Amino acid sequence: MKPQDLICPKPGGLYCPPGDFYIDPVQPVDRAVITHGHSDHARAGHGVVAATPETLAIMAERYGEDFAGRRHPVPYGESFSHNGVEVALVPAGHVLGSAQAVVRWKGMTIVVSGDYKRRRDPTCLAFEPVPCDVFVTEATFGLPVFRHPDDRGEVAALLKSVEQFPERSHIVGAYALGKAQRVIKLLREAGWDRTIHVHGAMDRLNRLYGRHGVDLGLLAPATTGTKKDFEGAIIVAPPSALADRWSRRFPDPVDCFASGWMRVRARARQRGVELPLIISDHADWDELTATLDELRPGEVWITHGREEALERWCELQGIPARALRLVGYDEEEGE
């Protein structure tokens, strides 16, 4: 049996012929296994959606309660079988509820990573390596230039700037699902116990994280008060808000952006970011290669991102690899 008999790329995404389901399909299908709640992986309109309870809750929050015909919750550590194909979901370390899809059939195991990272994140469970015949990996930051620093150092730089410029506000651009909550939690761990002001677009997801046991401390809307009230304040907002009229209500704001792409200074300059914060929810080059070196699967399939460099690294390591060149997955929301 070839791995392609179990999972193969189709225009709609990764398809499992014997199980008759897709993993993170990019268009509505009858049966879908969803790895996490970012909108490029979790879309509305499927017939049956199997995912972790947390991911299903995120999808309901973002798309409404009727986002799918039927929900099939699969907690970590449990599995289900469909048409003789066994599927389990294990933590991926990307955002709350994120999972790798472990697909087993006739003695073959294929693990579809979804998006993942290997470093500690106080808002979600850590990535769990699963021995497999084929590992399907992302490669968003699949170039040697992308080596993310310790996120605690990035948060320390933010707090140092707040101390240096107490008359200014600091607006941290962070995506609403995963990155915003992680930045807030890292600030709490670094000792920032003051109110953190948040953009209204983040309120529902912040509350959802709270319901799932992630304590974000005292949060307040960034819509009330005078400019003086926000002196020395930290505000967390979607990245688009940095260039929006919305940001003008704050006193001489320091624009910050929490993203792995902030390693590229040209990107920071293009976006007018004064304080780049290299904080990513994806694996960097070292994490990608260390994961493949740890797993040593029979084959590596690369779904999206910087495919060529990782494919070449696998070749040099003697690991058969191929780029699937799937389309429809965005580099923005979970970066």
Short mmCIF file of C-alpha atoms in Angstrom, two decimals:
data_model
loop_
_atom_site.label_atom_id
_atom_site.label_comp_id
_atom_site.label_asym_id
_atom_site.label_seq_id
_atom_site.Cartn_x
_atom_site.Cartn_y
_atom_site.Cartn_z
CA MET A 1 0.00 0.00 0.00
CA LYS A 2 1.22 3.49 -0.85
CA PRO A 3 0.68 6.48 1.47
CA GLN A 4 -1.36 8.11 -1.31
CA ASP A 5 -3.88 5.31 -0.88
CA LEU A 6 -4.63 6.68 2.59
CA ILE A 7 -4.27 10.46 2.06
CA CYS A 8 -3.87 12.36 -1.18
CA PRO A 9 -3.97 16.04 -2.19
CA LYS A 10 -7.05 17.22 -4.05
CA PRO A 11 -8.17 20.72 -5.10
CA GLY A 12 -10.35 20.83 -1.99
CA GLY A 13 -7.50 19.88 0.34
CA LEU A 14 -6.09 16.68 1.83
CA TYR A 15 -8.48 13.81 1.17
CA CYS A 16 -8.69 10.35 2.75
CA PRO A 17 -10.27 8.02 0.14
CA PRO A 18 -10.97 5.00 2.40
CA GLY A 19 -12.38 7.22 5.15
CA ASP A 20 -14.13 9.56 2.72
CA PHE A 21 -13.21 12.73 4.61
CA TYR A 22 -11.02 15.79 4.15
CA ILE A 23 -8.56 17.38 6.57
CA ASP A 24 -8.82 21.20 6.72
CA PRO A 25 -10.66 21.42 3.38
CA VAL A 26 -10.67 24.79 1.64
CA GLN A 27 -14.25 24.37 0.39
CA PRO A 28 -17.42 22.83 1.87
CA VAL A 29 -17.38 19.02 2.00
CA ASP A 30 -19.55 16.27 3.48
CA ARG A 31 -17.02 15.23 6.16
CA ALA A 32 -14.13 17.30 7.52
CA VAL A 33 -11.50 16.88 10.21
CA ILE A 34 -10.38 20.34 11.35
CA THR A 35 -7.00 20.83 13.03
CA HIS A 36 -7.61 24.30 14.53
CA GLY A 37 -9.81 27.36 14.46
CA HIS A 38 -7.94 29.78 12.17
CA SER A 39 -10.14 30.72 9.24
CA ASP A 40 -7.84 29.33 6.54
CA HIS A 41 -8.12 25.86 8.11
CA ALA A 42 -11.58 26.02 9.69
CA ARG A 43 -14.29 27.04 7.27
CA ALA A 44 -18.06 26.96 7.66
CA GLY A 45 -20.49 24.95 5.56
CA HIS A 46 -19.29 21.35 6.01
CA GLY A 47 -21.71 18.50 6.65
CA VAL A 48 -19.95 16.87 9.61
CA VAL A 49 -17.00 18.48 11.40
CA ALA A 50 -14.73 16.45 13.66
CA ALA A 51 -12.43 18.56 15.84
CA THR A 52 -11.45 19.11 19.44
CA PRO A 53 -14.20 20.59 21.63
CA GLU A 54 -12.19 23.80 21.87
CA THR A 55 -11.91 24.15 18.09
CA LEU A 56 -15.62 23.50 17.68
CA ALA A 57 -16.33 26.22 20.25
CA ILE A 58 -14.06 28.63 18.37
CA MET A 59 -15.82 27.87 15.08
CA ALA A 60 -19.22 28.43 16.68
CA GLU A 61 -17.99 31.75 18.09
CA ARG A 62 -16.66 32.92 14.75
CA TYR A 63 -19.28 31.53 12.34
CA GLY A 64 -22.39 31.02 14.44
CA GLU A 65 -23.94 27.94 16.00
CA ASP A 66 -25.03 26.54 12.63
CA PHE A 67 -21.53 26.55 11.09
CA ALA A 68 -21.87 22.83 10.19
CA GLY A 69 -24.57 20.23 9.72
CA ARG A 70 -23.27 18.24 12.69
CA ARG A 71 -20.41 18.54 15.17
CA HIS A 72 -18.29 15.59 16.22
CA PRO A 73 -16.18 16.53 19.27
CA VAL A 74 -12.96 14.53 19.61
CA PRO A 75 -11.09 15.33 22.86
CA TYR A 76 -7.33 14.88 23.03
CA GLY A 77 -6.45 11.26 23.72
CA GLU A 78 -9.59 9.88 22.13
CA SER A 79 -10.11 8.53 18.63
CA PHE A 80 -12.91 7.56 16.29
CA SER A 81 -13.22 5.21 13.34
CA HIS A 82 -14.95 5.83 10.02
CA ASN A 83 -15.04 3.24 7.24
CA GLY A 84 -12.25 1.38 9.06
CA VAL A 85 -9.95 4.41 9.25
CA GLU A 86 -8.95 5.45 12.77
CA VAL A 87 -8.48 9.16 13.51
CA ALA A 88 -7.05 10.66 16.70
CA LEU A 89 -6.32 14.27 17.57
CA VAL A 90 -3.19 15.13 19.58
CA PRO A 91 -1.95 18.58 20.66
CA ALA A 92 -0.13 20.73 18.10
CA GLY A 93 0.90 23.64 20.35
CA HIS A 94 -0.39 26.27 17.89
CA VAL A 95 -3.46 27.83 19.57
CA LEU A 96 -6.19 26.72 21.96
CA GLY A 97 -7.62 23.41 20.75
CA SER A 98 -5.12 22.97 17.92
CA ALA A 99 -4.40 19.38 16.99
CA GLN A 100 -2.48 17.11 14.71
CA ALA A 101 -4.68 14.64 12.87
CA VAL A 102 -3.31 11.12 13.33
CA VAL A 103 -4.77 8.86 10.62
CA ARG A 104 -4.27 5.06 10.80
CA TRP A 105 -5.34 2.37 8.34
CA LYS A 106 -4.06 -1.12 7.59
CA GLY A 107 -0.86 -0.63 9.59
CA MET A 108 0.01 2.76 8.12
CA THR A 109 0.10 6.01 10.14
CA ILE A 110 0.01 9.47 8.60
CA VAL A 111 0.16 12.53 10.84
CA VAL A 112 -1.14 15.83 9.47
CA SER A 113 0.35 18.54 11.66
CA GLY A 114 -1.91 21.43 10.74
CA ASP A 115 -0.01 24.47 12.07
CA TYR A 116 2.28 23.89 15.04
CA LYS A 117 5.12 25.15 17.18
CA ARG A 118 7.41 23.44 19.67
CA ARG A 119 8.06 26.12 22.28
CA ARG A 120 6.01 26.62 25.42
CA ASP A 121 2.74 28.53 25.14
CA PRO A 122 0.81 29.22 28.37
CA THR A 123 -2.50 29.31 26.46
CA CYS A 124 -2.50 25.84 24.87
CA LEU A 125 -1.16 22.31 25.26
CA ALA A 126 2.31 21.55 23.94
CA PHE A 127 2.99 19.69 20.68
CA GLU A 128 3.18 15.93 21.12
CA PRO A 129 5.38 14.00 18.66
CA VAL A 130 3.72 10.90 17.18
CA PRO A 131 5.79 8.22 15.38
CA CYS A 132 4.49 7.87 11.85
CA ASP A 133 5.15 6.62 8.34
CA VAL A 134 4.39 10.02 6.81
CA PHE A 135 4.53 13.39 8.53
CA VAL A 136 2.63 16.18 6.78
CA THR A 137 4.20 19.44 7.93
CA GLU A 138 3.64 23.12 7.36
CA ALA A 139 6.63 25.32 6.45
CA THR A 140 5.39 28.87 7.05
CA PHE A 141 8.81 29.86 8.41
CA GLY A 142 10.74 27.20 6.51
CA LEU A 143 13.88 29.22 5.83
CA PRO A 144 17.08 29.29 7.96
CA VAL A 145 16.73 33.05 8.46
CA PHE A 146 13.66 32.45 10.61
CA ARG A 147 14.94 31.64 14.07
CA HIS A 148 12.53 33.03 16.62
CA PRO A 149 13.99 34.44 19.84
CA ASP A 150 12.71 33.62 23.32
CA ASP A 151 9.28 35.25 23.57
CA ARG A 152 10.02 36.28 27.16
CA GLY A 153 12.79 38.51 25.84
CA GLU A 154 10.40 40.12 23.36
CA VAL A 155 7.89 40.84 26.13
CA ALA A 156 10.72 42.25 28.27
CA ALA A 157 11.55 44.63 25.41
CA LEU A 158 7.93 45.77 25.35
CA LEU A 159 7.87 46.40 29.08
CA LYS A 160 11.19 48.25 28.89
CA SER A 161 9.73 50.55 26.25
CA VAL A 162 6.68 51.20 28.45
CA GLU A 163 9.05 52.13 31.28
CA GLN A 164 11.11 54.41 29.03
CA PHE A 165 8.09 56.21 27.59
CA PRO A 166 5.55 56.44 30.40
CA GLU A 167 3.72 59.29 28.68
CA ARG A 168 3.02 57.18 25.57
CA SER A 169 0.67 54.28 25.00
CA HIS A 170 1.79 50.99 23.40
CA ILE A 171 -0.50 49.32 20.89
CA VAL A 172 0.40 45.68 20.24
CA GLY A 173 -0.91 44.35 16.94
CA ALA A 174 -1.80 40.69 17.47
CA TYR A 175 -4.22 38.37 15.70
CA ALA A 176 -7.46 37.82 17.56
CA LEU A 177 -7.22 34.04 17.88
CA GLY A 178 -4.18 32.72 19.72
CA LYS A 179 -1.62 35.50 19.39
CA ALA A 180 -3.57 38.11 21.38
CA GLN A 181 -4.23 35.75 24.28
CA ARG A 182 -0.65 34.51 24.28
CA VAL A 183 0.76 38.05 24.40
CA ILE A 184 -1.59 38.93 27.25
CA LYS A 185 -0.67 35.80 29.18
CA LEU A 186 3.06 36.40 28.63
CA LEU A 187 2.65 39.93 29.96
CA ARG A 188 0.98 38.53 33.07
CA GLU A 189 3.79 36.03 33.58
CA ALA A 190 6.30 38.88 33.23
CA GLY A 191 4.64 40.69 36.14
CA TRP A 192 2.36 43.16 34.35
CA ASP A 193 -0.69 43.13 36.63
CA ARG A 194 -2.26 46.37 35.44
CA THR A 195 -5.35 46.50 33.25
CA ILE A 196 -4.68 45.54 29.64
CA HIS A 197 -6.94 47.34 27.20
CA VAL A 198 -8.25 45.35 24.24
CA HIS A 199 -9.93 46.11 20.94
CA GLY A 200 -13.58 45.09 20.79
CA ALA A 201 -12.85 42.56 18.03
CA MET A 202 -11.03 40.42 20.60
CA ASP A 203 -13.59 40.41 23.36
CA ARG A 204 -15.51 37.25 22.45
CA LEU A 205 -12.41 35.12 21.91
CA ASN A 206 -10.83 36.41 25.12
CA ARG A 207 -13.97 35.34 26.97
CA LEU A 208 -13.88 31.95 25.25
CA TYR A 209 -10.28 31.41 26.39
CA GLY A 210 -11.39 32.31 29.90
CA ARG A 211 -14.16 29.71 29.77
CA HIS A 212 -11.54 27.13 28.83
CA GLY A 213 -9.34 27.90 31.81
CA VAL A 214 -6.95 30.52 30.43
CA ASP A 215 -6.93 33.39 32.96
CA LEU A 216 -6.01 36.62 31.17
CA GLY A 217 -6.33 38.89 34.20
CA LEU A 218 -8.03 42.28 34.21
CA LEU A 219 -9.03 43.39 30.71
CA ALA A 220 -10.94 46.51 29.71
CA PRO A 221 -12.28 47.93 26.44
CA ALA A 222 -9.96 50.36 24.70
CA THR A 223 -12.87 52.65 23.93
CA THR A 224 -13.54 54.64 27.09
CA GLY A 225 -11.55 57.38 28.78
CA THR A 226 -9.45 60.33 27.68
CA LYS A 227 -6.05 60.27 26.03
CA LYS A 228 -4.44 60.91 29.39
CA ASP A 229 -6.07 57.79 30.80
CA PHE A 230 -4.05 55.70 28.34
CA GLU A 231 -0.63 57.11 29.19
CA GLY A 232 1.63 54.18 30.00
CA ALA A 233 -1.09 51.73 28.95
CA ILE A 234 -0.75 48.57 26.88
CA ILE A 235 -3.45 48.04 24.27
CA VAL A 236 -3.85 44.81 22.29
CA ALA A 237 -5.59 45.16 18.93
CA PRO A 238 -5.80 43.51 15.51
CA PRO A 239 -2.82 44.47 13.31
CA SER A 240 -5.13 46.35 10.94
CA ALA A 241 -6.00 48.75 13.76
CA LEU A 242 -2.44 50.09 13.91
CA ALA A 243 -3.00 52.09 10.73
CA ASP A 244 -6.64 52.85 11.42
CA ARG A 245 -8.20 56.06 12.74
CA TRP A 246 -9.11 54.03 15.81
CA SER A 247 -5.51 54.30 17.08
CA ARG A 248 -5.56 58.12 17.11
CA ARG A 249 -7.46 58.16 20.39
CA PHE A 250 -4.30 57.12 22.25
CA PRO A 251 -1.43 59.38 23.37
CA ASP A 252 1.51 59.25 20.91
CA PRO A 253 1.17 55.47 20.51
CA VAL A 254 4.15 53.19 20.02
CA ASP A 255 3.07 50.80 17.28
CA CYS A 256 4.16 47.22 18.03
CA PHE A 257 3.45 44.07 16.04
CA ALA A 258 3.77 40.54 17.42
CA SER A 259 4.63 38.28 14.50
CA GLY A 260 7.29 35.91 13.23
CA TRP A 261 7.53 38.10 10.15
CA MET A 262 9.02 40.87 12.30
CA ARG A 263 12.33 39.04 11.88
CA VAL A 264 12.31 40.69 8.42
CA ARG A 265 13.05 44.35 9.16
CA ALA A 266 11.77 45.42 5.75
CA ARG A 267 8.32 44.11 6.70
CA ALA A 268 8.40 46.08 9.94
CA ARG A 269 9.34 49.25 8.07
CA GLN A 270 6.66 48.70 5.45
CA ARG A 271 4.00 48.46 8.16
CA GLY A 272 5.37 51.43 10.09
CA VAL A 273 6.08 49.30 13.16
CA GLU A 274 8.16 51.16 15.74
CA LEU A 275 8.70 48.18 18.05
CA PRO A 276 8.76 44.80 16.25
CA LEU A 277 8.05 41.85 18.53
CA ILE A 278 9.19 38.52 17.07
CA ILE A 279 6.53 36.30 18.61
CA SER A 280 5.18 33.54 16.36
CA ASP A 281 2.64 30.77 16.75
CA HIS A 282 4.41 28.73 14.06
CA ALA A 283 7.53 26.57 14.25
CA ASP A 284 10.68 28.35 13.14
CA TRP A 285 13.41 26.73 11.01
CA ASP A 286 15.10 25.04 13.97
CA GLU A 287 11.81 23.70 15.32
CA LEU A 288 10.76 22.37 11.92
CA THR A 289 14.04 20.56 11.32
CA ALA A 290 14.33 19.33 14.91
CA THR A 291 10.82 17.87 14.67
CA LEU A 292 11.63 16.02 11.46
CA ASP A 293 14.92 14.82 12.93
CA GLU A 294 13.10 13.57 16.03
CA LEU A 295 10.33 11.78 14.13
CA ARG A 296 12.42 10.44 11.25
CA PRO A 297 9.30 9.45 9.30
CA GLY A 298 9.43 7.32 6.18
CA GLU A 299 8.32 10.38 4.17
CA VAL A 300 7.72 14.09 4.72
CA TRP A 301 5.00 15.96 2.87
CA ILE A 302 5.05 19.76 2.99
CA THR A 303 1.66 21.44 2.73
CA HIS A 304 2.31 25.18 2.53
CA GLY A 305 4.89 27.85 3.22
CA ARG A 306 8.58 27.87 2.25
CA GLU A 307 8.49 24.39 0.80
CA GLU A 308 11.69 24.26 -1.27
CA ALA A 309 14.19 24.87 1.54
CA LEU A 310 12.64 22.26 3.84
CA GLU A 311 12.37 19.80 0.97
CA ARG A 312 16.10 20.31 0.29
CA TRP A 313 16.96 19.85 4.00
CA CYS A 314 15.09 16.53 4.01
CA GLU A 315 16.97 15.44 0.90
CA LEU A 316 20.31 16.14 2.60
CA GLN A 317 19.16 14.14 5.63
CA GLY A 318 18.10 11.18 3.53
CA ILE A 319 14.39 11.64 4.25
CA PRO A 320 12.15 11.38 1.17
CA ALA A 321 10.11 14.58 0.90
CA ARG A 322 7.77 16.31 -1.48
CA ALA A 323 5.93 19.60 -1.61
CA LEU A 324 2.18 19.24 -2.02
CA ARG A 325 1.73 22.87 -3.11
CA LEU A 326 -1.74 23.15 -1.64
CA VAL A 327 -3.48 26.46 -2.13
CA GLY A 328 -5.91 28.34 0.08
CA TYR A 329 -3.89 28.55 3.29
CA ASP A 330 -3.11 32.08 4.47
CA GLU A 331 0.17 33.08 6.08
CA GLU A 332 -1.38 35.94 7.99
CA GLU A 333 -3.85 34.98 10.72
CA GLY A 334 -1.76 32.62 12.79
CA GLU A 335 1.68 33.98 12.08
#
